[in-house]
CSV table of C-alpha atoms and ligand atoms in Angstrom, one decimal:
chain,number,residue,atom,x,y,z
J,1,UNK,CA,225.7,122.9,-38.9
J,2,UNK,CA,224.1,119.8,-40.2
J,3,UNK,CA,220.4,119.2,-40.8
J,4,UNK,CA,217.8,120.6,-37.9
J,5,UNK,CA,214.6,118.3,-38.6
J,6,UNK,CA,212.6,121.4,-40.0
J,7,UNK,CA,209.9,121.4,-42.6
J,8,UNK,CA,211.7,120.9,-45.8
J,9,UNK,CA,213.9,118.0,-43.8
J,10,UNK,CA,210.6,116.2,-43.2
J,11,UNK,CA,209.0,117.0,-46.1
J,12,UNK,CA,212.2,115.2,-47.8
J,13,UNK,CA,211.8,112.4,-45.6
J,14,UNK,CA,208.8,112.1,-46.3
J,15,UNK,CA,209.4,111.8,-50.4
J,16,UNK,CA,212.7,109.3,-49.7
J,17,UNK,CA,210.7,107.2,-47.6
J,18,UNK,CA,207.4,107.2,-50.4
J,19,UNK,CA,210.2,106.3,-52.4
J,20,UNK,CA,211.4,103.3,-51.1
J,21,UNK,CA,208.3,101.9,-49.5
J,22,UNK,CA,205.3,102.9,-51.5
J,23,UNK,CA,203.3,100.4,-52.9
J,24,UNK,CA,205.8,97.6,-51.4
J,25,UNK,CA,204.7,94.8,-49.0
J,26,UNK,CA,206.7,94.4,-45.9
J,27,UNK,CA,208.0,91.3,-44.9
J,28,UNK,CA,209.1,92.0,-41.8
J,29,UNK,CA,208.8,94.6,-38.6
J,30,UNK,CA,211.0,95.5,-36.0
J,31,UNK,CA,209.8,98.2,-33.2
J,32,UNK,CA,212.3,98.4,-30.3
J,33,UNK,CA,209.8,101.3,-28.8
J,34,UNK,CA,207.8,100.0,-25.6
J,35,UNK,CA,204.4,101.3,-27.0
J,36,UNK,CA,205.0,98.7,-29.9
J,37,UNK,CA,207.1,96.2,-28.9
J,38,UNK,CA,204.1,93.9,-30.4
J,39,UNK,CA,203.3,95.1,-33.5
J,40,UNK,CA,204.1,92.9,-36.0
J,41,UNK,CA,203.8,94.4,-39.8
J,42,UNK,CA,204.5,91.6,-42.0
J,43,UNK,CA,202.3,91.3,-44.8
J,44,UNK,CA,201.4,94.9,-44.4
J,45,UNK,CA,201.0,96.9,-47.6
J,46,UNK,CA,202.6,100.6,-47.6
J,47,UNK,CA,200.2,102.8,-49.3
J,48,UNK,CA,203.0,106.1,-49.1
J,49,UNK,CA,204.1,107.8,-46.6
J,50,UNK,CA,203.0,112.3,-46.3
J,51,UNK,CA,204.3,114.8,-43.9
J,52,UNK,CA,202.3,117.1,-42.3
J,53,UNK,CA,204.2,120.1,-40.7
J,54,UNK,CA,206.8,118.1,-38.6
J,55,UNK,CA,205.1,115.0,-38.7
J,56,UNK,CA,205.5,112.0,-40.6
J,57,UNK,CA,202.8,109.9,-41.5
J,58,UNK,CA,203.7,106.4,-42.9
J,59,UNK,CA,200.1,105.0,-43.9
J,60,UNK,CA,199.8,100.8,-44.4
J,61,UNK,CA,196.9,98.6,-45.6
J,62,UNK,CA,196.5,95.2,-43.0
J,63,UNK,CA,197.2,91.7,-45.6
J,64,UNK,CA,193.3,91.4,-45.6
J,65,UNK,CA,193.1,95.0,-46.4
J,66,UNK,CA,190.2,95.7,-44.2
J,67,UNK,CA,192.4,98.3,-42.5
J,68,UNK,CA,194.0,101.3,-43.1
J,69,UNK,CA,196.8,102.3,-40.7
J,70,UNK,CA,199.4,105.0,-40.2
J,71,UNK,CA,202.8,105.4,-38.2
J,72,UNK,CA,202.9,108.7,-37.1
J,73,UNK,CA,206.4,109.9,-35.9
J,74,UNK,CA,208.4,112.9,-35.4
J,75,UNK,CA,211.9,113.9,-35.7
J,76,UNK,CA,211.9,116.5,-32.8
J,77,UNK,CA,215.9,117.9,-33.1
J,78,UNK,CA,217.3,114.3,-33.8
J,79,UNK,CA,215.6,111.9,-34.9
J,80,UNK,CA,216.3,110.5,-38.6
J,81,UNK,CA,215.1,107.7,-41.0
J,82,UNK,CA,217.4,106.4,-43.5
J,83,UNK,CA,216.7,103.8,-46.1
J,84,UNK,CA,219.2,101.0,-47.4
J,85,UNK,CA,219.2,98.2,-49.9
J,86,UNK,CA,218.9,94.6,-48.7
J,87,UNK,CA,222.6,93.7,-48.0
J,88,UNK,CA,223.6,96.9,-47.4
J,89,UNK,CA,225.7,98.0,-44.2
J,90,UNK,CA,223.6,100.3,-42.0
J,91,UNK,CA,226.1,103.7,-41.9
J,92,UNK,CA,225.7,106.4,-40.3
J,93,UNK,CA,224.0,106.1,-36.8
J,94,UNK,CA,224.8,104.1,-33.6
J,95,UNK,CA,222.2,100.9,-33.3
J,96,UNK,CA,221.3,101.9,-29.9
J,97,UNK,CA,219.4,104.5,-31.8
J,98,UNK,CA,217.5,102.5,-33.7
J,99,UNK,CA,213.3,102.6,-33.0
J,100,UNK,CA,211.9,101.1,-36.5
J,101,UNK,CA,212.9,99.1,-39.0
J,102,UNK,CA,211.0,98.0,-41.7
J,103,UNK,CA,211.9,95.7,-44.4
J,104,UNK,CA,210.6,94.7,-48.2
J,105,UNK,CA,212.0,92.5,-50.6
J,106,UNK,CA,215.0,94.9,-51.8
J,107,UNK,CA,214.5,97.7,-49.3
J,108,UNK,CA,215.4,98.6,-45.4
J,109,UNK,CA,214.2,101.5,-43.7
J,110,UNK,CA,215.5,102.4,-40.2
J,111,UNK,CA,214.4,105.3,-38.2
J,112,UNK,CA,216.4,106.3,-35.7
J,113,UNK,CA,215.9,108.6,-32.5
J,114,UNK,CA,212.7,108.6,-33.4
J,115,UNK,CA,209.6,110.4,-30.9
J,116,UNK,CA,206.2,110.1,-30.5
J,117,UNK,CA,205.5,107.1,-32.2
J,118,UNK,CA,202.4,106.2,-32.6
J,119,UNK,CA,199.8,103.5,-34.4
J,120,UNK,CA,196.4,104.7,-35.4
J,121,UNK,CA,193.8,104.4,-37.1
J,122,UNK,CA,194.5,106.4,-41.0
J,123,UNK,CA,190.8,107.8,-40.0
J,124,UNK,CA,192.1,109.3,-36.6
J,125,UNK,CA,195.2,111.0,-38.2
J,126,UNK,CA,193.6,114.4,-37.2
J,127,UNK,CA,193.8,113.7,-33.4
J,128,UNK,CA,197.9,113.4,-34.0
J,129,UNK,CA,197.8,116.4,-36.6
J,130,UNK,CA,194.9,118.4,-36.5
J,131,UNK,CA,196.3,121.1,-33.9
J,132,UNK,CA,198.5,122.0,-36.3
J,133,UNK,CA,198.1,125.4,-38.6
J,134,UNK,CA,198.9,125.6,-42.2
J,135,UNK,CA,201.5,123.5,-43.1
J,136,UNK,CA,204.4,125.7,-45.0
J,137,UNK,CA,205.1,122.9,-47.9
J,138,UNK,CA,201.5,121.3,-47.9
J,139,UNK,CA,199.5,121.5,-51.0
J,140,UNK,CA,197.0,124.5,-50.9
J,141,UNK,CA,193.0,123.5,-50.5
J,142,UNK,CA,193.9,120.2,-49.0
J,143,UNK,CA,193.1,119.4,-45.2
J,144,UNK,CA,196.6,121.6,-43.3
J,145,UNK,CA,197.5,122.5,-46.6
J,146,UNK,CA,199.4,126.1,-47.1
J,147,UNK,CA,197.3,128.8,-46.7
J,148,UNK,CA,198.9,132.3,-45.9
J,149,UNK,CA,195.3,134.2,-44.9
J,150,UNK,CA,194.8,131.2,-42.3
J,151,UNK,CA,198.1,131.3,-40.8
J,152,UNK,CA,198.3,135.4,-40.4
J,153,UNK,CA,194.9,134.9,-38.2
J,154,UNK,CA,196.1,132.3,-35.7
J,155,UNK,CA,199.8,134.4,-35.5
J,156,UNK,CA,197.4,137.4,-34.7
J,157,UNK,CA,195.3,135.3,-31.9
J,158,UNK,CA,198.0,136.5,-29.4
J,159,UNK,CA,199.1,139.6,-30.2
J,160,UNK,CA,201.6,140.0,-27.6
J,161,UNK,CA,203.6,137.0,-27.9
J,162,UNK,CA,206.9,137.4,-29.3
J,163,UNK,CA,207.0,136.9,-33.0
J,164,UNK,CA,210.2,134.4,-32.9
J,165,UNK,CA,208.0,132.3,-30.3
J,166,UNK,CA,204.9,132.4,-32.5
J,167,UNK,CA,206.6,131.4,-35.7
J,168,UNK,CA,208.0,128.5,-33.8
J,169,UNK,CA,204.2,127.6,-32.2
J,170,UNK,CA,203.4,125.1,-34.9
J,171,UNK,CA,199.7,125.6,-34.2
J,172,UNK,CA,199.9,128.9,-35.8
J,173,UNK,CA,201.9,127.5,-38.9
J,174,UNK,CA,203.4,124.3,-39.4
J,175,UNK,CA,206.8,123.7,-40.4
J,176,UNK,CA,209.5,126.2,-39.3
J,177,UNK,CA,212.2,125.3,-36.9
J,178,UNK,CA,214.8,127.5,-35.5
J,179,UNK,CA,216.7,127.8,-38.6
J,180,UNK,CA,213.7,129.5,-40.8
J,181,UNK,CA,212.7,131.4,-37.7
J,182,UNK,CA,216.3,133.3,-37.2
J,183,UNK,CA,216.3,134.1,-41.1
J,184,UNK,CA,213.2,135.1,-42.1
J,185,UNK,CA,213.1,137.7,-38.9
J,186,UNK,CA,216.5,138.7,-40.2
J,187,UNK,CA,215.3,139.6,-44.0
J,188,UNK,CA,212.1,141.2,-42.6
J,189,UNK,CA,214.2,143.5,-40.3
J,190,UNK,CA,212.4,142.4,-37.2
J,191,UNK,CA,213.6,142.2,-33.9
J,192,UNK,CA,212.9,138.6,-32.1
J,193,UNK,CA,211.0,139.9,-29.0
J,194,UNK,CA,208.6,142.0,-31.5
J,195,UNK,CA,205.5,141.3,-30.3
J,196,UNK,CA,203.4,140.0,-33.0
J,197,UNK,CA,201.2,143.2,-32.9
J,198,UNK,CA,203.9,145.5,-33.6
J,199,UNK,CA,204.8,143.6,-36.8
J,200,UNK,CA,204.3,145.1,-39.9
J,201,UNK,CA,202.7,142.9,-43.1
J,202,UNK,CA,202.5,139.3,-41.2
J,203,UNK,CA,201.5,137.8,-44.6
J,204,UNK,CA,205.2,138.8,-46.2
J,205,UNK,CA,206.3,137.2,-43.2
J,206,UNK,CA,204.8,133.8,-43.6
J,207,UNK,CA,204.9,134.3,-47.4
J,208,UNK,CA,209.2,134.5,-47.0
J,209,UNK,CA,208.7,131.9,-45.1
J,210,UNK,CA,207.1,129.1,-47.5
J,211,UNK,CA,209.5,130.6,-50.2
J,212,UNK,CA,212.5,129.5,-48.1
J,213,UNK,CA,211.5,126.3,-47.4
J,214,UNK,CA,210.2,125.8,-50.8
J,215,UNK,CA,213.8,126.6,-51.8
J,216,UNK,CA,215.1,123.9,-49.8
J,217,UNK,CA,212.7,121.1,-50.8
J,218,UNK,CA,214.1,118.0,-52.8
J,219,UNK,CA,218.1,118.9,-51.2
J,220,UNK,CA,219.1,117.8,-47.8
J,221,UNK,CA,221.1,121.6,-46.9
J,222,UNK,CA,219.4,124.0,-45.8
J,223,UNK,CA,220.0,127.4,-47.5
J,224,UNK,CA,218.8,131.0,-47.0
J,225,UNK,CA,221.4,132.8,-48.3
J,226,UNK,CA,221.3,131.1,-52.2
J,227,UNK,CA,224.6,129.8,-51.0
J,228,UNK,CA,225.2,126.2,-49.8
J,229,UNK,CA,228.8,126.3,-49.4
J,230,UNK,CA,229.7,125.7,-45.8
J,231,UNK,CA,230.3,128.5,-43.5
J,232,UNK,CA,227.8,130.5,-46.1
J,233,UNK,CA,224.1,129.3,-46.2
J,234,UNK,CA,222.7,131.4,-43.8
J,235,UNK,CA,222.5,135.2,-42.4
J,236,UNK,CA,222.3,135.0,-38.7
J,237,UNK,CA,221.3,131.4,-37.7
J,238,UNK,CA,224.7,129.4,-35.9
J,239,UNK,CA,226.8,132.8,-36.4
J,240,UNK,CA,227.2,134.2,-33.1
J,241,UNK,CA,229.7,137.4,-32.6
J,242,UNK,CA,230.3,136.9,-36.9
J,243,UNK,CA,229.8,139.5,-38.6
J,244,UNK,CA,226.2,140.5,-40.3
J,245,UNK,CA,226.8,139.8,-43.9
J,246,UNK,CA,224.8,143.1,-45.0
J,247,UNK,CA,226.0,145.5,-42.1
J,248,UNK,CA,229.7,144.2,-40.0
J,249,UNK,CA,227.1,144.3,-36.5
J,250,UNK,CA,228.2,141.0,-34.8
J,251,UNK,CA,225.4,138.3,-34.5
J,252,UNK,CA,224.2,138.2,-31.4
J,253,UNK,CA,222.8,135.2,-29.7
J,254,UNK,CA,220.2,134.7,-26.8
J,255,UNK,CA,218.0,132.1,-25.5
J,256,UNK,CA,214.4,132.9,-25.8
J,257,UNK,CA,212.0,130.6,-24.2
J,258,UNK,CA,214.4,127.6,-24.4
J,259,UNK,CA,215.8,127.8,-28.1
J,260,UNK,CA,218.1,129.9,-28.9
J,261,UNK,CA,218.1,132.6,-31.6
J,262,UNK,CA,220.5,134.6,-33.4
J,263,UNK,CA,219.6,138.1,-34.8
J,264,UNK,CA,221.8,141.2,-35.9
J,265,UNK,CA,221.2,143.9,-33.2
J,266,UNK,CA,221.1,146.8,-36.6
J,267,UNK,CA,219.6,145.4,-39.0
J,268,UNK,CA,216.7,143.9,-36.6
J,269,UNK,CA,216.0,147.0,-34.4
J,270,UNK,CA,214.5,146.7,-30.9
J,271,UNK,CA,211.4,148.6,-31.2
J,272,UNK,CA,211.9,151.9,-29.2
J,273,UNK,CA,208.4,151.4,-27.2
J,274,UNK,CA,209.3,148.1,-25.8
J,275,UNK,CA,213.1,148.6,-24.8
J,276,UNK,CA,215.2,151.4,-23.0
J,277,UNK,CA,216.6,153.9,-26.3
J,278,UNK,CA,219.8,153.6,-24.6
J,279,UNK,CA,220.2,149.8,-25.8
J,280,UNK,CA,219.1,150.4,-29.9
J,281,UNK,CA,221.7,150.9,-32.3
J,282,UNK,CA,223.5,154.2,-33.5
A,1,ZN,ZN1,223.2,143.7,-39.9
């Protein structure tokens, strides 16, 4: 099913990319982007490079270093960056792709498909990430870090959204994608049009949900099941009209606002209130 850009993906980015440009200078800069078809980063200094949530924040020092600088960018359901050695051939993605590239002395890194890009400011982060809630893999008592008490009260703000929809709302919490949305409603037991009201304990929610992730940080597959073989590493998500590993209920699969979701019609109850008894489970 490959790799959706979720919060662990990021997050990994994030660390490859601290990796292989921290503390380097660049010596040259390539943006094939409109918005900064001018910048020129040679010279620049890469202090590291964080994620917040979804986001990716690449910070640089100017060769004077009287400024500090960041790239934000985000990988929406595509975008990628990869990093090669000087030399090396470029694998993997078509060139048309290609946004960024950056190059050091030994190192290239090329983002491809890659949204929002954006040059600000290191000060002015906030106005690119401070909507977001709680980030899922960011250290506790830092600005956006993970904090489970915080991210329960915005879920709760609107209490009759869906509970698929609001785990998705990265304002609420930052960092789950479709992937951690379908499995974590599926090992709570909740339905995906539950409105957020009628779900019980929100904090095991969000608390499953920062385990999972947590799980998958530092590895590029995304797991839920403590599986990675293929064809195993998750309960519901991408297994339409399979059977439910706990119960032999096919997966069903519906579009809710736009994405899709995948849930297993016993194990996830409607809740009799909201929908016709007819259509629950016997
Ligand atoms: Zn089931």
């Amino acid at each position: 099913m490959g790799n959706m850009p979720e919060g662990d993906t990021v997050w990994n980015t994030a660390r490859v990319l601290d990796g292989a440009l921290g503390g380097s200078v660049l010596r040259q800069s390539d943006f094939r982007v409109p918005q900064l078809a001018t910048l020129d980063l040679a010279h620049w200094r890469v202090e590291g490079c964080v994620s917040r949530g979804k986001h990716l924040l690449l910070r640089l020092v100017s060769p004077a270093e009287e400024r500090a600088m960041t790239l934000h960018s985000h990988l929406r359901m595509d975008g990628s960056w990869r990093v090669y050695s000087t030399g090396e051939n470029w694998r993997g993605r078509p060139a048309h792709l290609i946004r960024v590239v950056l190059r050091t002395l030994t190192t290239v890194a090329v983002g491809y498909h890659l949204h929002d890009l954006a040059f600000v400011p290191t000060a002015d982060e906030e106005t690119l990430v401070g909507h977001l809630g709680p980030d899922l893999l960011g250290p506790p008592d830092t600005p956006g870090g993970w904090d489970p008490d915080e991210a329960v009260r915005r879920l709760r703000r609107q209490p009759d959204r869906p509970i698929a929809e609001a785990l998705l709302d990265q304002r609420n919490l930052a960092g789950i994608g479709n992937l951690y949305k379908a499995e974590v409603l599926f090992l709570r037991g909740i339905h995906p049009t539950a409105p957020v009201s009628t779900v019980e304990n929100l904090g095991a929610v969000v608390g499953l949900a920062q385990k999972l992730l947590t799980a998958n940080k530092g590895r590029w597959s995304q797991a839920t099941t403590g599986s990675v073989r293929p064809g195993q590493e998750t309960y519901v998500y991408g297994r339409a009209n399979a059977p439910c590993r706990r119960c032999g209920t096919l997966i069903q699969r519906e579009m809710q606002a736009d994405r899709v979701t995948f849930w297993c019609p016993a194990c996830q109850p409607l809740t009799p209130a909201k929908r016709p008894a007819t259509s629950r489970p016997t």
